[in-house]
Backbone as XML, in Angstrom:
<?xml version="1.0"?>
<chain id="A" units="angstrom">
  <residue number="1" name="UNK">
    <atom name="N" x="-17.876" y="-80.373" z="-138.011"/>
    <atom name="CA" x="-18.486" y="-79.206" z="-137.408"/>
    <atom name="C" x="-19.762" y="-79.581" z="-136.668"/>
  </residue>
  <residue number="2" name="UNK">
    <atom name="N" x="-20.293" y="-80.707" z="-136.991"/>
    <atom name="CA" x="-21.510" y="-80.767" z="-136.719"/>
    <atom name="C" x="-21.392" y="-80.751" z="-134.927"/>
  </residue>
  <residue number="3" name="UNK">
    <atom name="N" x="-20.813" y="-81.425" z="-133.881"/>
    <atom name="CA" x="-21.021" y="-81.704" z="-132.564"/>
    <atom name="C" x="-20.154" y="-80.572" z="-131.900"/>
  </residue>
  <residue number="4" name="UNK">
    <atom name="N" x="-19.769" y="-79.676" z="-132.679"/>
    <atom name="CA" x="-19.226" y="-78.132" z="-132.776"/>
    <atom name="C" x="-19.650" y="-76.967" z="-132.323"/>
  </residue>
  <residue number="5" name="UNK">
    <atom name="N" x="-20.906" y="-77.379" z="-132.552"/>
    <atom name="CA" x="-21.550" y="-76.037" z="-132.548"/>
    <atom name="C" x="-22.060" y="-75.836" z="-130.887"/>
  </residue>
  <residue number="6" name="UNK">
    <atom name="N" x="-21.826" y="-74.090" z="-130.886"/>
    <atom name="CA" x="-21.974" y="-73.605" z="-129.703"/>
    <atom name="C" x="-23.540" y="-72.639" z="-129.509"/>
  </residue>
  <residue number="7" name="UNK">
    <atom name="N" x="-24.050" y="-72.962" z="-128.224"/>
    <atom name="CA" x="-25.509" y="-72.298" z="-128.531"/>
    <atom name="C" x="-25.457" y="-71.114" z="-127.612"/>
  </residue>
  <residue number="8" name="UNK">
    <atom name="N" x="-24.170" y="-70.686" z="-127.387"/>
    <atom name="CA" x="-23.889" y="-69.350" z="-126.517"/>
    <atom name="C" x="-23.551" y="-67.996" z="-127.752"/>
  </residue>
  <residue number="9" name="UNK">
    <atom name="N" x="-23.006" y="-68.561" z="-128.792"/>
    <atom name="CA" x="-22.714" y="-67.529" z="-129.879"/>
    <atom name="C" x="-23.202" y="-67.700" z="-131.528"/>
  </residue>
  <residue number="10" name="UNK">
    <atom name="N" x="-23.777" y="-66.422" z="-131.718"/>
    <atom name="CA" x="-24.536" y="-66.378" z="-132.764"/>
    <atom name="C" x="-23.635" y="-66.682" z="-133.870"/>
  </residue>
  <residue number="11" name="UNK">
    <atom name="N" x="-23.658" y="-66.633" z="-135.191"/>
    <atom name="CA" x="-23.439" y="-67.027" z="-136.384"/>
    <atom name="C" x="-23.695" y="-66.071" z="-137.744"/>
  </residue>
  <residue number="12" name="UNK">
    <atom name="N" x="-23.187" y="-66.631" z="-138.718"/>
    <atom name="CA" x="-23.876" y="-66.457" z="-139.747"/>
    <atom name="C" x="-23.782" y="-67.475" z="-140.701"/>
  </residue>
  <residue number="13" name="UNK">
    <atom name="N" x="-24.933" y="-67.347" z="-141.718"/>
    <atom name="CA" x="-25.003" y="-69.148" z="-142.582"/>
    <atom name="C" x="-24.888" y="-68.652" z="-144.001"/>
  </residue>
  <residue number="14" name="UNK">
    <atom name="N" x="-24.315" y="-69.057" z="-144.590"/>
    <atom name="CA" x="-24.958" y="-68.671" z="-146.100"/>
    <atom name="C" x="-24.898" y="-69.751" z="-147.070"/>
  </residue>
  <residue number="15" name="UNK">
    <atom name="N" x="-26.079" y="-69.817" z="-147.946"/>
    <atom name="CA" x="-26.744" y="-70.455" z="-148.590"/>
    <atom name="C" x="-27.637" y="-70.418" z="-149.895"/>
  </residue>
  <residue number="16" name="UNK">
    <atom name="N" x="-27.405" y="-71.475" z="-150.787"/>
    <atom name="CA" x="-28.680" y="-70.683" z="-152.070"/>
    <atom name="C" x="-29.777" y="-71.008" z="-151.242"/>
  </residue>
  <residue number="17" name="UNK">
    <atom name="N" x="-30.573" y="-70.395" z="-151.834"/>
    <atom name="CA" x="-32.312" y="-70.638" z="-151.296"/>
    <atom name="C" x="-33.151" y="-70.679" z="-152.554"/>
  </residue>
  <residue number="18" name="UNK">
    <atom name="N" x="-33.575" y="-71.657" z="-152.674"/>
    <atom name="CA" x="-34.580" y="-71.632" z="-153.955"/>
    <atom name="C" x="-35.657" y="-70.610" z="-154.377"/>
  </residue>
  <residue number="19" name="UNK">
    <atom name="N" x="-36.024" y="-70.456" z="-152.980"/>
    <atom name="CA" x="-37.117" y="-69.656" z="-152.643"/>
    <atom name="C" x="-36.608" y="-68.242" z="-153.741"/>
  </residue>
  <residue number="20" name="UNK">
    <atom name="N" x="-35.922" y="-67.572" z="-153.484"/>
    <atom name="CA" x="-35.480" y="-66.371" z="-153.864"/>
    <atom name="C" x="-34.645" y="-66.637" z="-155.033"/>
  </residue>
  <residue number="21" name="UNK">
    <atom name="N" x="-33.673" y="-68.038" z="-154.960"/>
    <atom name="CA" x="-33.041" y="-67.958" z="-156.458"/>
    <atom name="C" x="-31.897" y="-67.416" z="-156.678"/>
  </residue>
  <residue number="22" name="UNK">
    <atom name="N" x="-31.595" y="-67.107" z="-155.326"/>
    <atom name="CA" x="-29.897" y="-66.697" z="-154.871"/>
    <atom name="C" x="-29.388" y="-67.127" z="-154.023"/>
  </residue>
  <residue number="23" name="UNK">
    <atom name="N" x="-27.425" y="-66.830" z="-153.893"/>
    <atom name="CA" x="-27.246" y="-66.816" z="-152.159"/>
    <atom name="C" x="-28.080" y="-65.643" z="-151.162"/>
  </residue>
  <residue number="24" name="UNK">
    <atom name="N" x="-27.988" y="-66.076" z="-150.410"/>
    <atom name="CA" x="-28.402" y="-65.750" z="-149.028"/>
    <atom name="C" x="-27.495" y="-65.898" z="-147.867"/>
  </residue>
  <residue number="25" name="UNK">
    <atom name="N" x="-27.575" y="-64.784" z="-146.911"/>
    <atom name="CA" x="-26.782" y="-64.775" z="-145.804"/>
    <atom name="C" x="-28.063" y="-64.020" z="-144.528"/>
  </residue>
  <residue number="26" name="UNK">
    <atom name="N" x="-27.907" y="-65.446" z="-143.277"/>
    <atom name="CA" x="-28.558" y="-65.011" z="-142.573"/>
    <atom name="C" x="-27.940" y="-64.784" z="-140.959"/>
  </residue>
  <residue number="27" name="UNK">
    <atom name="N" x="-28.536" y="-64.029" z="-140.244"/>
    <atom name="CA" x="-28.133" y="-63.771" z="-139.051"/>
    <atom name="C" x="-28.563" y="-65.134" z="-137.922"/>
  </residue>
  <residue number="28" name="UNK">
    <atom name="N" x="-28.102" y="-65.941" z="-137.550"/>
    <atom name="CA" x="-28.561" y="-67.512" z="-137.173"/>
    <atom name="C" x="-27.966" y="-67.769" z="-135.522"/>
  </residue>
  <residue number="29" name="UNK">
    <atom name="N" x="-28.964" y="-68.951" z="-134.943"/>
    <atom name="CA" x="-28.491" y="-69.133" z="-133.617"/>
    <atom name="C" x="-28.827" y="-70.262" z="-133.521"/>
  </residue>
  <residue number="30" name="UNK">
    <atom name="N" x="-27.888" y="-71.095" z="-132.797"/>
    <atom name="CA" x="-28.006" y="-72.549" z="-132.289"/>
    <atom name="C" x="-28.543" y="-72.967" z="-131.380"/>
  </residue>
  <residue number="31" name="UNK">
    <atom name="N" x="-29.853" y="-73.296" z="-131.007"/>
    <atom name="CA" x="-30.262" y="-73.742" z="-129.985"/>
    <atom name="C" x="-30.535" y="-74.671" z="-129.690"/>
  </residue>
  <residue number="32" name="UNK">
    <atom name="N" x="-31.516" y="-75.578" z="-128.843"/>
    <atom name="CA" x="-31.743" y="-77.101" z="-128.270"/>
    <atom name="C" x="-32.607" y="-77.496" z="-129.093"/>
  </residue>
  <residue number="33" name="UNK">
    <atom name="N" x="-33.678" y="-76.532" z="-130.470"/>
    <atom name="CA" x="-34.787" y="-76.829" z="-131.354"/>
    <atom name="C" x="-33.736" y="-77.563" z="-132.872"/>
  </residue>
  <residue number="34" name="UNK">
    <atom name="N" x="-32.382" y="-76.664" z="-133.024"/>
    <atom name="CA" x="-31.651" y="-76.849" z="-134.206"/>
    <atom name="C" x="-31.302" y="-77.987" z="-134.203"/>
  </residue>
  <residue number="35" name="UNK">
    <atom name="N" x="-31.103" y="-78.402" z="-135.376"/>
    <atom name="CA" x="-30.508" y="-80.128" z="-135.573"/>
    <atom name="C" x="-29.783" y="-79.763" z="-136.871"/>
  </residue>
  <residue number="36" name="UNK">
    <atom name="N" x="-29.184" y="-81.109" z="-137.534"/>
    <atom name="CA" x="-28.516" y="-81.563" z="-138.533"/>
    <atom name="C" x="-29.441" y="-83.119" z="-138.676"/>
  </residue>
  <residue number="37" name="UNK">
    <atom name="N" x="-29.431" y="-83.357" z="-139.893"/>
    <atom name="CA" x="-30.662" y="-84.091" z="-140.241"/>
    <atom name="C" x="-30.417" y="-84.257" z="-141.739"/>
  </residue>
  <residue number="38" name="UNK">
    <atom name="N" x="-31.325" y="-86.138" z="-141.856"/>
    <atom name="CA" x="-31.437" y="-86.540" z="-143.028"/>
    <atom name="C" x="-32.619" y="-86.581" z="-143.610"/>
  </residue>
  <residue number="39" name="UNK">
    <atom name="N" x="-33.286" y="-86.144" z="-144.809"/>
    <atom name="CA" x="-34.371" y="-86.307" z="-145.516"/>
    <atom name="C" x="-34.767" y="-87.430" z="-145.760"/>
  </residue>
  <residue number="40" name="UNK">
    <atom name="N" x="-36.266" y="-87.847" z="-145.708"/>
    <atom name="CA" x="-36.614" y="-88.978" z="-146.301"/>
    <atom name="C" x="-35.731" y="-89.092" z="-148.043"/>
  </residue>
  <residue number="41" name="UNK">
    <atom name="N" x="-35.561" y="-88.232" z="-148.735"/>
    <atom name="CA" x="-35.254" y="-88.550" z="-149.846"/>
    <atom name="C" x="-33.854" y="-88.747" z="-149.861"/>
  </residue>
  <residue number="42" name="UNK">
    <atom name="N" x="-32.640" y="-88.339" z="-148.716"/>
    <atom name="CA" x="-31.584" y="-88.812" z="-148.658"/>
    <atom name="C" x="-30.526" y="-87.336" z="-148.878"/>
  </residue>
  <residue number="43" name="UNK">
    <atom name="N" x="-31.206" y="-86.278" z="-148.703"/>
    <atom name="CA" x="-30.407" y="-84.714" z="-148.453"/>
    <atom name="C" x="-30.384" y="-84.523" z="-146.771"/>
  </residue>
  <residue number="44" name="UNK">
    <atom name="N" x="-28.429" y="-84.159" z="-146.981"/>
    <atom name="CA" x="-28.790" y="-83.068" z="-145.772"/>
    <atom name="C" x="-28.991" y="-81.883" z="-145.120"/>
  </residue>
  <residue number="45" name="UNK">
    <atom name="N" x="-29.375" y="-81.963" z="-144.380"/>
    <atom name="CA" x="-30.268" y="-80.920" z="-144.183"/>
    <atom name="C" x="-30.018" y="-80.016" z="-142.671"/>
  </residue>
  <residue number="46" name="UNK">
    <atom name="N" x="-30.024" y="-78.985" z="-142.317"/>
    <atom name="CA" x="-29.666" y="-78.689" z="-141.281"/>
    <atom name="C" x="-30.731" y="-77.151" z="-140.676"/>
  </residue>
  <residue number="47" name="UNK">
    <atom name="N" x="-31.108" y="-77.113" z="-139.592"/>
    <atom name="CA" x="-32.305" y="-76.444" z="-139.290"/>
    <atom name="C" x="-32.080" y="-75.223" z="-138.199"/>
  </residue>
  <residue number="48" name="UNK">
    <atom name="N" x="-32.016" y="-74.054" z="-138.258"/>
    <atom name="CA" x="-31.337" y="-73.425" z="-137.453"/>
    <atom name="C" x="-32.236" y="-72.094" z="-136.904"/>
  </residue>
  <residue number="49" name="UNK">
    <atom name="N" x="-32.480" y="-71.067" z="-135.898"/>
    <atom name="CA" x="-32.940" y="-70.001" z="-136.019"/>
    <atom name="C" x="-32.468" y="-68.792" z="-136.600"/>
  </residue>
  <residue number="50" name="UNK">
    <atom name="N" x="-33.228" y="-68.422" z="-137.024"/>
    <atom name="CA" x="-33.008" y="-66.903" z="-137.868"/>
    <atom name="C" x="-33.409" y="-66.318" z="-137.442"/>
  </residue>
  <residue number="51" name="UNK">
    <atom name="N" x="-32.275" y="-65.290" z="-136.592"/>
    <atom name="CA" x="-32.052" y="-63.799" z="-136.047"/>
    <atom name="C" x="-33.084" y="-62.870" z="-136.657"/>
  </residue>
  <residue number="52" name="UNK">
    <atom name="N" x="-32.912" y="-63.146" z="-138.425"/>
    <atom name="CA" x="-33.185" y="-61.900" z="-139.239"/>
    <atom name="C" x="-34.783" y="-62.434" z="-139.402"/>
  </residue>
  <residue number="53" name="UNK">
    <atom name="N" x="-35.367" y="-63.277" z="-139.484"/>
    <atom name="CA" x="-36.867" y="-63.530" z="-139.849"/>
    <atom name="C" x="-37.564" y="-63.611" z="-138.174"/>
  </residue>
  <residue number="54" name="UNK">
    <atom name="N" x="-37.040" y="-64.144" z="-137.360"/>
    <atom name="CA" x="-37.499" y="-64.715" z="-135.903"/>
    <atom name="C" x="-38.314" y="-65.684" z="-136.101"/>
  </residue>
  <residue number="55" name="UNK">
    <atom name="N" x="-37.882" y="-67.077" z="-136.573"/>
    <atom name="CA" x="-38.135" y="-68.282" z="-136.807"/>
    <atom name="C" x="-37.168" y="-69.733" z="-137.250"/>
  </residue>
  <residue number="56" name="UNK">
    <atom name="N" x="-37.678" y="-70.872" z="-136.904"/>
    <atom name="CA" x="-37.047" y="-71.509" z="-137.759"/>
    <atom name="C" x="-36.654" y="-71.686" z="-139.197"/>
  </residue>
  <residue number="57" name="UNK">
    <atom name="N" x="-35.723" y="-71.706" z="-139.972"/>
    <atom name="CA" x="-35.326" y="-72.161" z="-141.610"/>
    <atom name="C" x="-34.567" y="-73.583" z="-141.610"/>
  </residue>
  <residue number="58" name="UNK">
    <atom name="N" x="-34.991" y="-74.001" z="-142.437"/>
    <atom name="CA" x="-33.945" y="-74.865" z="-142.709"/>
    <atom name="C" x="-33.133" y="-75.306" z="-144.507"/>
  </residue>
  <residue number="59" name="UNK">
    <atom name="N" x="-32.014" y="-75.237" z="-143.854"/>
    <atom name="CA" x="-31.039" y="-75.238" z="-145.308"/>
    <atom name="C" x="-30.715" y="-76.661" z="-145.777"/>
  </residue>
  <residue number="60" name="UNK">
    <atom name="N" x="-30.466" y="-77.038" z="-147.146"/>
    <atom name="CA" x="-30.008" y="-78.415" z="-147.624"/>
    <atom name="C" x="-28.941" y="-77.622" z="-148.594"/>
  </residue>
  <residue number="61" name="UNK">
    <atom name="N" x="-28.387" y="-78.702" z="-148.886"/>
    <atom name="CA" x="-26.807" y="-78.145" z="-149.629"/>
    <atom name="C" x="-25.486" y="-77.641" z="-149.209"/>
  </residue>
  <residue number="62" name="UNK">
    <atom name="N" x="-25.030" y="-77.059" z="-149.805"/>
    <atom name="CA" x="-24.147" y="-76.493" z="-149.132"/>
    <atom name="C" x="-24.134" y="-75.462" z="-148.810"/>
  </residue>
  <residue number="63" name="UNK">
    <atom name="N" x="-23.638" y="-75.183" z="-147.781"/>
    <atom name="CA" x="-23.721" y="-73.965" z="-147.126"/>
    <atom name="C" x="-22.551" y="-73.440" z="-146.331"/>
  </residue>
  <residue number="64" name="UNK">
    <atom name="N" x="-22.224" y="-71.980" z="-145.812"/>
    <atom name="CA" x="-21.239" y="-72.030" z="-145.229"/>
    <atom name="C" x="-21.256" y="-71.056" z="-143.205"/>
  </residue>
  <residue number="65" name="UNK">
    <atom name="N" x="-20.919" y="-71.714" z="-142.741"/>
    <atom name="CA" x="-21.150" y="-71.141" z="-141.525"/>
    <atom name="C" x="-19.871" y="-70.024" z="-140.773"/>
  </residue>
  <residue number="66" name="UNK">
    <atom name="N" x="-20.259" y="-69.337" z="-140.589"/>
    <atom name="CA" x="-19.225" y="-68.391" z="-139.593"/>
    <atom name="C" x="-19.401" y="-67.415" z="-138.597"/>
  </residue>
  <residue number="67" name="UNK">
    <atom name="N" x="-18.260" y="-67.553" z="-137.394"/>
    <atom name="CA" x="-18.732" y="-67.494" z="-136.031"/>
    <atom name="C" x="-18.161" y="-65.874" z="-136.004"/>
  </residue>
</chain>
């Protein structure tokens, strides 16, 4: 999926988030800022905009995407 992704159509991601301590489902968009990416500690990691906050997030784990 990764060289997949289209930055003409929005998404949705879902994901645990530590932060909150649940899944999460966000409203997300692919643009030229988003990547897929490795941590210094060796997680990956993937960085996307959020529709629903109007900012960058970025998720590690698993997660699931749909168009």
């Amino acid at each position: 999926m990764k060289g997949n992704m289209n930055t003409q159509k929005t998404f949705t991601i879902t994901y645990y988030a530590k932060k909150y301590g649940k899944m999460i489902t966000r409203n997300a968009k692919w643009d030229s800022l988003s990547k897929y990416w490795t941590s210094k500690a060796g997680n990956a990691l993937v960085t996307y905009y959020d529709l629903d906050k109007q900012g960058y997030r970025t998720c590690s784990g698993n997660y699931k995407i749909r168009y």
